Amino acid sequence: EDMADVAARTWNCEEEEEEISRMRTTQRCYILAQTAWARSPSERKAEGALEVLEMMEANYAIGNMDAKPTVQAYSMVLNACAFADMVQDEKGMLVKATPENQRRAFDVAQHTLDRVRGEPYPGVRPNPVIYGTFIKCCGRLNLPDDIAIKAAARAFEDCCRRGLVSDFVLTQIRYALPPETFLKALVKNGYRDLDKNGKTLSRDGKRIRHILLRELPKAWTKNVESRF
């Protein structure tokens, strides 16, 4: 079954719920629709997940309190963007998406991050999943290095400032940046556990030593809840 069809079928859940009871939440329906888009091989998976979020926002704006957007709804858009590097061709085979498609997915991811950083609704603000998934987009999508590296580094800097660096965030920034750039990003934000040569590398000098979350400045992780 095509995942776009799954998304469409899931979307009908909202209408069914409204008929049954106005008191039942519709948030789950939106999230399920976004999940379907994220798993879809469609080249529009990023745009599709964003459109579901925008429908959620519009529905809430006209008074449906059950449709209030959540942080998860924004993270689901980012998740769809992160996996927009693969699409299905005319033969039904998974292939790499075109650079143009992947750049559009990145633009959707950047727009979504900017939206949630502005706290569009009370309590809807970035968490480690938001930052980690955006940085994952930078690492997975086929983007010019200057765009991917700068965007990942900016997001990591903001994440450090907000005290939201989790294991997930640390793993994704390590993957998204070249080793030396990764180390520079740590140092720029206050990491000081370096050897006498100003490095944190393996013995052969070619790989960065594995850095544990507990070694990072406490200010970077102070607002991470245990569930992250």
JSON list of C-alpha atoms in Angstrom, two decimals, residues 16-17 20-26 64 66:
[
{"chain": "A", "resi": 16, "resn": "GLU", "atom": "CA", "xyz": [-14.56, 10.34, 12.21]},
{"chain": "A", "resi": 17, "resn": "GLU", "atom": "CA", "xyz": [-13.54, 11.60, 15.63]},
{"chain": "A", "resi": 20, "resn": "ILE", "atom": "CA", "xyz": [-18.11, 10.56, 17.46]},
{"chain": "A", "resi": 21, "resn": "SER", "atom": "CA", "xyz": [-17.18, 13.21, 19.97]},
{"chain": "A", "resi": 22, "resn": "ARG", "atom": "CA", "xyz": [-15.83, 16.75, 19.93]},
{"chain": "A", "resi": 23, "resn": "MET", "atom": "CA", "xyz": [-14.07, 15.93, 23.22]},
{"chain": "A", "resi": 24, "resn": "ARG", "atom": "CA", "xyz": [-11.76, 13.30, 21.74]},
{"chain": "A", "resi": 25, "resn": "THR", "atom": "CA", "xyz": [-8.30, 14.49, 20.74]},
{"chain": "A", "resi": 26, "resn": "THR", "atom": "CA", "xyz": [-7.29, 14.74, 17.10]},
{"chain": "A", "resi": 64, "resn": "ASN", "atom": "CA", "xyz": [-10.51, 23.29, 17.84]},
{"chain": "A", "resi": 66, "resn": "ASP", "atom": "CA", "xyz": [-8.12, 19.24, 20.47]}
]
